[in-house]
Short mmCIF file of C-alpha atoms in Angstrom, two decimals:
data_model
loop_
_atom_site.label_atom_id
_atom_site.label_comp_id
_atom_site.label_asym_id
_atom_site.label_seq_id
_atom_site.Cartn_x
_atom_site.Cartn_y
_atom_site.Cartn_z
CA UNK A 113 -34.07 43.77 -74.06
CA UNK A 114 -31.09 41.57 -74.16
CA UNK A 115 -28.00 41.88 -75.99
CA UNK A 116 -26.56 39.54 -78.21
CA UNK A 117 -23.26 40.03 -77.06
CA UNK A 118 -21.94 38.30 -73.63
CA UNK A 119 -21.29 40.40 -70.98
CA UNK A 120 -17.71 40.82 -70.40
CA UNK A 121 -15.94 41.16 -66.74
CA UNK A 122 -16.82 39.79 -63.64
CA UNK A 123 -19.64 40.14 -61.53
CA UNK A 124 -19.57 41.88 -57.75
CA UNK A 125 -20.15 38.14 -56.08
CA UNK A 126 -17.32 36.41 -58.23
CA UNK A 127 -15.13 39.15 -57.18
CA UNK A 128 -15.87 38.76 -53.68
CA UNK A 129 -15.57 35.36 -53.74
CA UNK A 130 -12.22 35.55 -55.42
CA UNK A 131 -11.10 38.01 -52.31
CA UNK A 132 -12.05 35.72 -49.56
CA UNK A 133 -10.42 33.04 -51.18
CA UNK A 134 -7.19 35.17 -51.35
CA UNK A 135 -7.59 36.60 -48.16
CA UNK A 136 -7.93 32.87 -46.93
CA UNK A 137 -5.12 32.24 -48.26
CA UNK A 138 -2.35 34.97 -47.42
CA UNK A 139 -3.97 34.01 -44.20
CA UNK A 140 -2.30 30.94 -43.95
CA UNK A 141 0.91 31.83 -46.17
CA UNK A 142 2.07 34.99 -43.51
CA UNK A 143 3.07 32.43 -40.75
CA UNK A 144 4.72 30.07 -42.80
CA UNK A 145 6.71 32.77 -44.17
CA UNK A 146 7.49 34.17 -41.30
CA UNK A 147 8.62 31.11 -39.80
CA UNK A 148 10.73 30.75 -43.10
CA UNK A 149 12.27 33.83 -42.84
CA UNK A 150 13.17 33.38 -39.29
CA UNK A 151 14.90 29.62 -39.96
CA UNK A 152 16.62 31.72 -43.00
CA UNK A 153 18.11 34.26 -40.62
CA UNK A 154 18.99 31.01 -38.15
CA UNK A 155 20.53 29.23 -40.64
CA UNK A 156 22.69 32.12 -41.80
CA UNK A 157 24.01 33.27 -37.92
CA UNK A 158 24.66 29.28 -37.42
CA UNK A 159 26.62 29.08 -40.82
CA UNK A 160 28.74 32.50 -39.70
CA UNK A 161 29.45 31.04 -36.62
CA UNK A 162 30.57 27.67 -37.35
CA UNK A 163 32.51 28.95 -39.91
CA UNK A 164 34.24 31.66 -37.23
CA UNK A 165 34.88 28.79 -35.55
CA UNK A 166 36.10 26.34 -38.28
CA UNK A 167 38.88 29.22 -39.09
CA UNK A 168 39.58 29.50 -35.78
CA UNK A 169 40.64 26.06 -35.23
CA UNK A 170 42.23 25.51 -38.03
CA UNK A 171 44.59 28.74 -38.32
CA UNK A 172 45.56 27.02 -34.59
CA UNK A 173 46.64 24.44 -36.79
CA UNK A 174 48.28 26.08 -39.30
CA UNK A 175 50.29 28.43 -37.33
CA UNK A 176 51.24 26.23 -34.12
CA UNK A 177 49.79 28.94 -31.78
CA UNK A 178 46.68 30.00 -29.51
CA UNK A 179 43.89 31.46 -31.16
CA UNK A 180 40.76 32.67 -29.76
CA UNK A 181 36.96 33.45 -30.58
CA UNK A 182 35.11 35.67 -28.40
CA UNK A 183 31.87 37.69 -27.83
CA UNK A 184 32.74 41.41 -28.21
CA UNK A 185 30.10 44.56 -27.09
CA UNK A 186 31.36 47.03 -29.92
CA UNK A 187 33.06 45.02 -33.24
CA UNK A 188 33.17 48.58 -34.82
CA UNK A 189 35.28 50.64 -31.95
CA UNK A 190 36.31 53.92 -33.92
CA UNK A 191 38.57 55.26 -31.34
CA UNK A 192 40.63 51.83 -30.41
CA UNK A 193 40.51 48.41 -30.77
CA UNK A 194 37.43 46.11 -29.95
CA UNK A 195 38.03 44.11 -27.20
CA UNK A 196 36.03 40.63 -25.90
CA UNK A 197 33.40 40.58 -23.29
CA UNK A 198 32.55 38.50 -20.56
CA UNK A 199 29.49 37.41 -21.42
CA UNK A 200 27.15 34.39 -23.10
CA UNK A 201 25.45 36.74 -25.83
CA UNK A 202 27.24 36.39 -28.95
CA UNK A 203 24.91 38.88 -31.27
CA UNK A 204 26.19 41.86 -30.83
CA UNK A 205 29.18 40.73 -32.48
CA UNK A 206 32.63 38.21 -31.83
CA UNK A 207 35.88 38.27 -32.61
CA UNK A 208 38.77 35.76 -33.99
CA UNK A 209 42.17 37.11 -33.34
CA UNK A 210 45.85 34.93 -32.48
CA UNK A 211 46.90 35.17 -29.10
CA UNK A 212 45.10 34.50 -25.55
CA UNK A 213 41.61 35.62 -24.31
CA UNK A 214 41.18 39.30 -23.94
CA UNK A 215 44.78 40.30 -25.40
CA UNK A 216 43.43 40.67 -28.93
CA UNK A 217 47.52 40.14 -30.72
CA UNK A 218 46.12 40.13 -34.06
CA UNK A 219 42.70 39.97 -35.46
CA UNK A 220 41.72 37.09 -38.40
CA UNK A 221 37.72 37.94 -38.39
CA UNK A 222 35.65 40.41 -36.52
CA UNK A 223 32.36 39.96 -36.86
CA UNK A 224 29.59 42.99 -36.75
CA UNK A 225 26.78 42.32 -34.90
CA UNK A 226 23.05 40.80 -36.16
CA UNK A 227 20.34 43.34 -37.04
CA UNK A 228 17.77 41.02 -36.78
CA UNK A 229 15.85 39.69 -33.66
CA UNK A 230 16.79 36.73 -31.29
CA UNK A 231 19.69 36.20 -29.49
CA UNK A 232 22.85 33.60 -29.85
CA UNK A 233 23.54 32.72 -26.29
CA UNK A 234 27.07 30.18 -25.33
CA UNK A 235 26.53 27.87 -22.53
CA UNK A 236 29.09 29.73 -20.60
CA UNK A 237 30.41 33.20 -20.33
CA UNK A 238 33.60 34.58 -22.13
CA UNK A 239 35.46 33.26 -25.15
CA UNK A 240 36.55 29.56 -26.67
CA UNK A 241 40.51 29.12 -27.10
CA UNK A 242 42.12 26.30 -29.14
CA UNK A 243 45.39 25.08 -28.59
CA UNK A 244 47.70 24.57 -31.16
CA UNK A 245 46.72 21.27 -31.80
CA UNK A 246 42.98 22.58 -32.55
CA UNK A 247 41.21 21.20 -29.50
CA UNK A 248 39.68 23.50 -26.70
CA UNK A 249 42.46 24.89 -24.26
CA UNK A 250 39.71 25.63 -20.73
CA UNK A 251 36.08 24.77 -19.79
CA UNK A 252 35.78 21.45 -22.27
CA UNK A 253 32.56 21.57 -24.45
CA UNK A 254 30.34 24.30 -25.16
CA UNK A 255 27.13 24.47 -26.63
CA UNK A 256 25.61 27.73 -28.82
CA UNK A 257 21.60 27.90 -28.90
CA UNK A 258 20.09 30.01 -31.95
CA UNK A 259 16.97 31.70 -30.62
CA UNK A 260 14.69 33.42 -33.38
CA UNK A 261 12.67 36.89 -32.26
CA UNK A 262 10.17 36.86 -29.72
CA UNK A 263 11.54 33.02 -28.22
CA UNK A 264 10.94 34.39 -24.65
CA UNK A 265 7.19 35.09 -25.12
CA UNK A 266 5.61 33.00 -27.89
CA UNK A 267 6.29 29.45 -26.98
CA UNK A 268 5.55 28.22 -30.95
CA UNK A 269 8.88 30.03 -31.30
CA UNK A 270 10.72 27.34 -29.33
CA UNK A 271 10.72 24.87 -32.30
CA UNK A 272 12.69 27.27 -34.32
CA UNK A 273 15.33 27.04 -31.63
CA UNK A 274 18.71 25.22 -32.64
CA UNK A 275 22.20 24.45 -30.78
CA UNK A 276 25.87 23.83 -32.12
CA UNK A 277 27.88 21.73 -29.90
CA UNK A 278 31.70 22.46 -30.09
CA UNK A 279 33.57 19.04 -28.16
CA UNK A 280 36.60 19.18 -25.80
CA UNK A 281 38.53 18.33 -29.47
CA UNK A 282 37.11 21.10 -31.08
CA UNK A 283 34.64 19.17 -33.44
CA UNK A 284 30.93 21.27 -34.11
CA UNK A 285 28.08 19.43 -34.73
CA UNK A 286 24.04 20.51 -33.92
CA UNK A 287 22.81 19.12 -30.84
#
């Protein structure tokens, strides 16, 4: 006997159906957002840096004296003062502070290090100083490459990889 009334709901093979297509589709999403997320997290470390540097130039400006940026092991020393490092990874942390290279007078910005993956590697080892006329005081030009998570061993990570360019004058642009 059938009923008069319509059956309500949805049968096992709609629902199914309706789960592949999902499943099909979150397939495809995850990568894209992961991808997203890591040019988010890229975009952010660039804009911190750029903007370290930015202040760093122009408080050279402003005050007619030396100031540095440069990469520092421990930003959050609780027993002393941070102090810079002699190396190209910039992700644990850097510093902006008036004075010369590795005499940290008086700190402007101190930045705490990235939790996320990747790595923010200079060109060169040790710090940037501009002159009080804002260009670069030693070593000319440098160049900072943004590398997301996992850039060593998955080579589609590679396209997610940017650079900032910092001239002798102490202009940024990505290169």
């Amino acid at each position: 006997m059938k009923s008069s009334q319509a059956s309500a709901g949805f049968t096992l093979q709609e629902m199914l159906v309706v789960m592949a297509i999902m499943g099909i589709v979150a397939a495809m999403a995850v990568p894209s957002f992961r991808d997203f997320a890591i040019q988010r997290s890229i975009a952010a470390q660039i804009t911190d840096l750029t903007s370290a540097l930015r202040l760093a130039r122009s408080e050279a400006l402003k005050r007619g004296r030396e100031v540095s940026l440069c990469p520092t092991d421990n930003p959050s020393v609780a027993n002393g003062r941070p102090k810079c490092t002699n190396s190209r990874d910039w992700k644990k942390g850097y510093l902006v502070f008036i004075g010369s290279i590795y005499a940290n007078d008086q700190y402007i910005r101190v930045q705490q290090p990235y939790s996320n993956g990747g790595s923010i590697l200079a060109d060169d080892v040790g710090g940037i100083r501009f002159r009080p006329n804002g260009v670069l005081k030693v070593g000319g030009a440098r160049t900072f490459t943004f590398k997301p998570p996992l850039a060593t061993s998955d080579r589609s990570y590679k396209t997610l990889e940017k650079k900032v360019c910092v001239s002798s004058t102490g202009v940024l642009a990505p290169c």
